[in-house]
Structure formats: structure tokens, C-alpha cells
């Protein structure tokens, strides 16, 4: 597949868009890929930081997130627009959980063009029953963000982060009823983005994210991205 019009800019930095349903492994892969691509930008993590800070943005986002609903486009668009201008994004970046609506995708492609990024989409596909099982058993370190799974990747000491010993937490939106609502939002609002990206000529790769270890899935992503002209393969060389 060929790239977007932004791909014609030789100096453009790679922007890896990790796409997939809640619980498809975007955050896990982003953490594994950030050494090679650049910072991991998760709109979910950014919103949770505002919630912890108790500021106005956090307070309005909290109710929506707890109900499994999306936060308004303008809010997340602004967070991302500011973040990608920071110096650490200069050579590339990874987006996780953004865009989530066609409107966000339209805004993102304009930003990519303006700020000279070359987008490539990796779509992690996972069966929804597996998602519900995965998310219900997911635990996260509130300090370093490491994600554990009670089945496939448990911490060495139950309930404690291997890296810093912090008490692991379950996200409030990882309850089954909320997970189902998040999947409904994904089907209705997020999946149509794929069509939009395809029509816009963005490079896209579909990866089975439901089988295998995170490390093997990572290898598949690297192989796929190495086929994109220029930046992604440069990025792997830097890894
Ligand atoms: P997951 O991908 O597992 O659902 P995230 O941490 O990416 O988890 O997102 C958690 C919640 O934050 C979402 O359910 C949604 O309410 C909100 N959110 C995150 N990113 C966006 C976005 N780009 N647009 C709207 N809402 C968002």
C-alpha cells in the first residue's frame, strides 16, 4: 500500500498509530515499541492524569470514562495537538487510543501534514470474548504504567509491580458491563475510521493480536512496518 500525501515529505518522522479495540494490546505494544519509535502518547493515560489531578478537564472526563463513553473530540484533539509539538516527538511517536472517531482522524491527518509526520496504522485484531476475559484480569501499576494480566503475564508477587513494588490497581472501567459499552462505542464510532484511513491512502497493517505472546506480536509488527518506505525501517534500525 502506498502512503498519504504526507509521505512525500522525505524528512517526515514516523507516527505509528496503534489501532484496535479496548484491550487489544495497544498499550503493551506501545511500551515495547517506544525505544524504536519515540514517545508513547496514550490519550487514555493523559485523561487519567487529569482525573488524578482533579482539574476541570479531569472532572468532566471522569464520568464519561467510568460509563465507557468517549470524551468529546475537541478535548482529546487539543491534548494531542499540544503533545506532538513537544521536542521528544521530533523523530517519531506512537499514538495509542487516538484517533477514536472519524472526526479525530480527520483532525489528526491535518496535524500530521502540518507537523511533518508520516502516519502508519497497525490494527491489532482480537476476538471480543477474549477481550472481556483479558480486561477483567488486567492490573496496572499506578506509578510506572506497567500492565499485568492475571493469566498471561502475572506479577512475580501477587498485587505488586515487579519494577517498583507499587500496589497494582484495577481500572474502574475494566468492569464487564463497562467493557461491553466500550466495545459498543468502538464498533460504532472507532471502526469506521479504517475506511477513512484507507480512502486517505494511509499505510495500514492488520495484525492478529489475539494469539501468541506480546513479544511475538511485536515481531510481527516490526516485520510489517519494515515494508513501509523509509521511516519505519529506520526506526527499527535504531531499536
Ligand atoms: P482502552 O483502549 O483500553 O479503552 P484507554 O486508556 O485508551 O483504554 O481509554 C480509556 C477511556 O478514555 C476510553 O474508554 C474513553 O472514555 C477515554 N478516551 C481515551 N482516548 C480517547 C479518545 N481518543 N477519544 C475519546 N475518548 C477517549
Tab-separated table of C-alpha atoms and ligand atoms in Angstrom:
chain	number	residue	atom	x	y	z
A	1	UNK	CA	0.000	0.000	0.000
A	2	UNK	CA	1.284	3.491	-0.697
A	3	UNK	CA	1.306	6.296	1.820
A	4	UNK	CA	-0.583	9.572	2.203
A	5	UNK	CA	0.418	12.848	0.688
A	6	UNK	CA	2.403	13.465	3.893
A	7	UNK	CA	4.614	10.503	2.888
A	8	UNK	CA	6.038	12.522	0.043
A	9	UNK	CA	7.942	14.667	2.535
A	10	UNK	CA	11.277	12.864	2.801
A	11	UNK	CA	12.135	14.290	6.224
A	12	UNK	CA	8.834	13.332	7.821
A	13	UNK	CA	9.112	11.473	11.138
A	14	UNK	CA	7.174	8.202	11.549
A	15	UNK	CA	3.931	8.364	13.520
A	16	UNK	CA	2.790	4.896	14.468
A	17	UNK	CA	-0.942	4.737	15.128
A	18	UNK	CA	-1.796	1.692	17.219
A	19	UNK	CA	-5.391	0.914	16.408
A	20	UNK	CA	-7.668	-1.713	17.920
A	21	UNK	CA	-10.467	-2.333	20.374
A	22	UNK	CA	-10.063	-1.720	24.103
A	23	UNK	CA	-7.836	-4.470	25.459
A	24	UNK	CA	-6.341	-5.388	22.096
A	25	UNK	CA	-2.821	-4.813	23.440
A	26	UNK	CA	-2.140	-1.304	22.122
A	27	UNK	CA	-0.650	-0.086	25.394
A	28	UNK	CA	1.508	-3.193	25.814
A	29	UNK	CA	2.889	-2.926	22.276
A	30	UNK	CA	3.392	0.838	22.577
A	31	UNK	CA	5.608	0.293	25.615
A	32	UNK	CA	7.639	-2.324	23.716
A	33	UNK	CA	7.985	-0.104	20.646
A	34	UNK	CA	8.777	3.234	22.235
A	35	UNK	CA	12.540	2.685	22.268
A	36	UNK	CA	12.469	2.498	18.483
A	37	UNK	CA	9.702	4.930	17.552
A	38	UNK	CA	9.531	7.656	20.134
A	39	UNK	CA	7.207	8.548	22.985
A	40	UNK	CA	4.076	6.581	23.743
A	41	UNK	CA	1.173	9.011	23.586
A	42	UNK	CA	-1.945	7.491	25.145
A	43	UNK	CA	-4.985	9.753	25.330
A	44	UNK	CA	-6.424	7.402	27.979
A	45	UNK	CA	-3.320	7.896	30.171
A	46	UNK	CA	-3.425	11.663	29.583
A	47	UNK	CA	-7.069	11.795	30.634
A	48	UNK	CA	-6.354	9.663	33.728
A	49	UNK	CA	-3.556	12.092	34.680
A	50	UNK	CA	-6.117	14.928	34.591
A	51	UNK	CA	-8.530	12.826	36.660
A	52	UNK	CA	-5.834	12.223	39.296
A	53	UNK	CA	-5.025	15.939	39.320
A	54	UNK	CA	-8.730	16.654	39.904
A	55	UNK	CA	-8.731	19.545	37.410
A	56	UNK	CA	-11.753	20.682	35.354
A	57	UNK	CA	-10.840	18.572	32.350
A	58	UNK	CA	-10.383	15.502	34.575
A	59	UNK	CA	-13.660	16.028	36.369
A	60	UNK	CA	-15.672	16.257	33.156
A	61	UNK	CA	-13.845	13.271	31.601
A	62	UNK	CA	-14.209	11.031	34.652
A	63	UNK	CA	-17.965	10.485	34.437
A	64	UNK	CA	-17.774	9.627	30.746
A	65	UNK	CA	-14.836	7.234	31.173
A	66	UNK	CA	-16.495	5.411	34.076
A	67	UNK	CA	-19.557	4.871	31.867
A	68	UNK	CA	-17.443	3.567	28.959
A	69	UNK	CA	-18.321	6.604	26.809
A	70	UNK	CA	-15.946	8.642	24.685
A	71	UNK	CA	-14.668	12.041	25.783
A	72	UNK	CA	-15.561	14.887	23.335
A	73	UNK	CA	-13.392	15.171	20.227
A	74	UNK	CA	-12.307	18.768	20.913
A	75	UNK	CA	-10.865	17.776	24.296
A	76	UNK	CA	-8.654	14.943	23.010
A	77	UNK	CA	-7.763	16.751	19.783
A	78	UNK	CA	-6.329	19.596	21.807
A	79	UNK	CA	-4.392	17.273	24.125
A	80	UNK	CA	-2.774	15.525	21.152
A	81	UNK	CA	-2.154	18.714	19.140
A	82	UNK	CA	-0.152	20.149	22.046
A	83	UNK	CA	1.655	16.922	22.907
A	84	UNK	CA	3.007	16.170	19.439
A	85	UNK	CA	4.708	19.559	19.288
A	86	UNK	CA	6.917	18.703	22.265
A	87	UNK	CA	10.607	18.183	21.409
A	88	UNK	CA	10.668	14.461	22.253
A	89	UNK	CA	8.285	13.803	19.321
A	90	UNK	CA	10.669	15.295	16.786
A	91	UNK	CA	11.924	11.936	15.433
A	92	UNK	CA	8.718	9.958	15.755
A	93	UNK	CA	5.907	8.984	18.082
A	94	UNK	CA	3.364	6.312	18.916
A	95	UNK	CA	-0.336	7.058	19.286
A	96	UNK	CA	-2.399	4.696	21.424
A	97	UNK	CA	-6.157	5.193	21.724
A	98	UNK	CA	-6.248	8.134	19.341
A	99	UNK	CA	-7.971	8.682	16.974
A	100	UNK	CA	-11.220	7.106	18.151
A	101	UNK	CA	-13.728	8.861	15.878
A	102	UNK	CA	-13.668	9.824	12.200
A	103	UNK	CA	-13.642	13.490	13.259
A	104	UNK	CA	-10.498	12.865	15.350
A	105	UNK	CA	-8.912	11.005	12.426
A	106	UNK	CA	-9.579	13.951	10.107
A	107	UNK	CA	-8.023	16.368	12.580
A	108	UNK	CA	-5.073	14.016	13.111
A	109	UNK	CA	-4.239	13.727	9.418
A	110	UNK	CA	-4.228	17.537	9.164
A	111	UNK	CA	-1.879	17.725	12.165
A	112	UNK	CA	0.375	15.059	10.632
A	113	UNK	CA	0.621	17.020	7.429
A	114	UNK	CA	1.231	20.327	9.184
A	115	UNK	CA	3.797	18.952	11.630
A	116	UNK	CA	5.544	16.684	9.094
A	117	UNK	CA	4.726	13.232	10.407
A	118	UNK	CA	4.248	10.172	8.235
A	119	UNK	CA	1.407	8.073	9.672
A	120	UNK	CA	1.207	4.274	9.554
A	121	UNK	CA	-1.579	2.285	11.190
A	122	UNK	CA	-1.155	-1.057	12.931
A	123	UNK	CA	-4.552	-2.616	13.587
A	124	UNK	CA	-4.464	-5.230	16.356
A	125	UNK	CA	-7.372	-7.603	15.865
A	126	UNK	CA	-8.638	-9.623	18.851
A	127	UNK	CA	-11.845	-11.570	19.382
A	128	UNK	CA	-14.264	-9.734	21.751
A	129	UNK	CA	-14.765	-12.684	24.133
A	130	UNK	CA	-11.024	-12.768	24.609
A	131	UNK	CA	-11.064	-9.003	25.217
A	132	UNK	CA	-13.590	-9.283	28.035
A	133	UNK	CA	-11.567	-12.056	29.693
A	134	UNK	CA	-8.332	-10.077	29.262
A	135	UNK	CA	-9.618	-6.785	30.602
A	136	UNK	CA	-11.357	-8.285	33.606
A	137	UNK	CA	-7.982	-9.739	34.662
A	138	UNK	CA	-5.932	-6.632	33.846
A	139	UNK	CA	-3.976	-4.860	36.596
A	140	UNK	CA	-1.842	-1.747	36.150
A	141	UNK	CA	0.923	-0.096	38.136
A	142	UNK	CA	-0.239	3.440	39.002
A	143	UNK	CA	3.393	4.632	39.142
A	144	UNK	CA	5.178	3.273	36.033
A	145	UNK	CA	2.152	2.191	33.964
A	146	UNK	CA	3.277	-1.448	33.522
A	147	UNK	CA	0.326	-3.655	32.630
A	148	UNK	CA	-0.103	-7.161	34.096
A	149	UNK	CA	-2.574	-9.899	33.334
A	150	UNK	CA	-3.712	-12.394	35.944
A	151	UNK	CA	-3.488	-15.163	33.325
A	152	UNK	CA	-0.790	-14.427	30.728
A	153	UNK	CA	1.576	-12.029	32.492
A	154	UNK	CA	1.140	-12.099	36.288
A	155	UNK	CA	3.451	-10.058	38.551
A	156	UNK	CA	6.114	-12.050	40.458
A	157	UNK	CA	4.497	-11.089	43.776
A	158	UNK	CA	0.690	-11.017	43.652
A	159	UNK	CA	-0.678	-7.469	43.568
A	160	UNK	CA	2.740	-5.757	43.393
A	161	UNK	CA	4.599	-4.169	40.472
A	162	UNK	CA	7.785	-6.060	39.517
A	163	UNK	CA	9.573	-2.790	38.768
A	164	UNK	CA	8.790	-0.561	41.719
A	165	UNK	CA	6.739	-2.646	44.164
A	166	UNK	CA	3.677	-0.341	43.974
A	167	UNK	CA	0.275	-1.866	44.711
A	168	UNK	CA	-1.350	-2.759	41.371
A	169	UNK	CA	-4.767	-1.297	40.538
A	170	UNK	CA	-7.781	-2.387	38.530
A	171	UNK	CA	-9.170	0.342	36.289
A	172	UNK	CA	-12.737	1.306	37.150
A	173	UNK	CA	-13.739	0.945	33.511
A	174	UNK	CA	-12.497	-2.673	33.413
A	175	UNK	CA	-15.803	-3.994	34.857
A	176	UNK	CA	-17.610	-6.306	32.458
A	177	UNK	CA	-20.661	-4.042	31.847
A	178	UNK	CA	-18.390	-1.061	31.137
A	179	UNK	CA	-16.120	-3.174	28.917
A	180	UNK	CA	-19.163	-4.150	26.824
A	181	UNK	CA	-20.135	-0.470	26.478
A	182	UNK	CA	-16.572	0.427	25.421
A	183	UNK	CA	-16.745	-2.288	22.758
A	184	UNK	CA	-20.080	-0.871	21.517
A	185	UNK	CA	-18.509	2.596	21.279
A	186	UNK	CA	-15.578	1.059	19.424
A	187	UNK	CA	-17.853	-0.659	16.889
A	188	UNK	CA	-19.984	2.384	16.210
A	189	UNK	CA	-17.507	5.263	16.463
A	190	UNK	CA	-13.985	3.922	16.010
A	191	UNK	CA	-14.104	1.121	13.428
A	192	UNK	CA	-15.385	3.466	10.651
A	193	UNK	CA	-12.002	5.228	10.859
A	194	UNK	CA	-10.412	2.311	8.977
A	195	UNK	CA	-12.467	3.154	5.920
A	196	UNK	CA	-11.483	6.798	6.208
A	197	UNK	CA	-7.779	5.934	6.524
A	198	UNK	CA	-7.985	3.598	3.568
A	199	UNK	CA	-9.603	6.269	1.405
A	200	UNK	CA	-6.931	8.744	2.542
A	201	UNK	CA	-4.164	6.344	1.447
A	202	UNK	CA	-2.621	5.841	4.901
A	203	UNK	CA	-0.404	2.726	5.194
A	204	UNK	CA	-2.287	0.111	7.235
A	205	UNK	CA	-1.359	-3.300	8.607
A	206	UNK	CA	-3.682	-5.814	10.211
A	207	UNK	CA	-2.032	-7.945	12.900
A	208	UNK	CA	-3.570	-10.817	14.806
A	209	UNK	CA	-3.249	-9.654	18.398
A	210	UNK	CA	-5.218	-12.487	19.962
A	211	UNK	CA	-2.755	-15.370	19.823
A	212	UNK	CA	0.859	-15.527	20.921
A	213	UNK	CA	2.956	-13.636	23.414
A	214	UNK	CA	3.367	-9.837	23.295
A	215	UNK	CA	6.956	-10.412	22.120
A	216	UNK	CA	5.882	-12.462	19.085
A	217	UNK	CA	3.165	-9.963	18.226
A	218	UNK	CA	5.829	-7.261	18.453
A	219	UNK	CA	7.968	-9.153	15.930
A	220	UNK	CA	5.017	-9.314	13.500
A	221	UNK	CA	4.514	-5.572	13.862
A	222	UNK	CA	8.196	-4.912	13.177
A	223	UNK	CA	8.164	-7.095	10.069
A	224	UNK	CA	5.052	-5.345	8.760
A	225	UNK	CA	6.422	-1.871	9.415
A	226	UNK	CA	9.751	-2.649	7.774
A	227	UNK	CA	7.853	-2.769	4.462
A	228	UNK	CA	6.861	0.902	4.735
A	229	UNK	CA	9.246	3.041	2.716
A	230	UNK	CA	11.782	4.929	4.782
A	231	UNK	CA	10.994	5.875	8.353
A	232	UNK	CA	9.594	2.741	9.933
A	233	UNK	CA	12.579	0.700	8.821
A	234	UNK	CA	14.895	3.465	10.006
A	235	UNK	CA	13.064	3.282	13.288
A	236	UNK	CA	13.698	-0.472	13.580
A	237	UNK	CA	17.371	0.078	12.875
A	238	UNK	CA	17.503	2.417	15.844
A	239	UNK	CA	15.977	-0.239	18.124
B	1	LIG	P1	-8.821	1.261	26.204
B	1	LIG	O1	-8.165	1.381	24.854
B	1	LIG	O2	-8.456	0.009	26.914
B	1	LIG	O3	-10.301	1.519	26.160
B	1	LIG	P2	-7.813	3.887	27.056
B	1	LIG	O4	-6.949	4.096	28.225
B	1	LIG	O5	-7.253	4.154	25.695
B	1	LIG	O6	-8.299	2.386	27.184
B	1	LIG	O7	-9.141	4.790	27.190
B	1	LIG	C1	-9.937	4.798	28.353
B	1	LIG	C2	-11.116	5.729	28.144
B	1	LIG	O8	-10.651	7.088	27.958
B	1	LIG	C3	-11.982	5.452	26.938
B	1	LIG	O9	-12.948	4.450	27.190
B	1	LIG	C4	-12.609	6.828	26.694
B	1	LIG	O10	-13.638	7.074	27.628
B	1	LIG	C5	-11.474	7.773	27.027
B	1	LIG	N1	-10.664	8.088	25.818
B	1	LIG	C6	-9.368	7.721	25.600
B	1	LIG	N2	-8.950	8.155	24.396
B	1	LIG	C7	-9.998	8.788	23.825
B	1	LIG	C8	-10.212	9.428	22.566
B	1	LIG	N3	-9.249	9.495	21.629
B	1	LIG	N4	-11.434	9.965	22.326
B	1	LIG	C9	-12.405	9.930	23.235
B	1	LIG	N5	-12.295	9.325	24.439
B	1	LIG	C10	-11.100	8.761	24.740
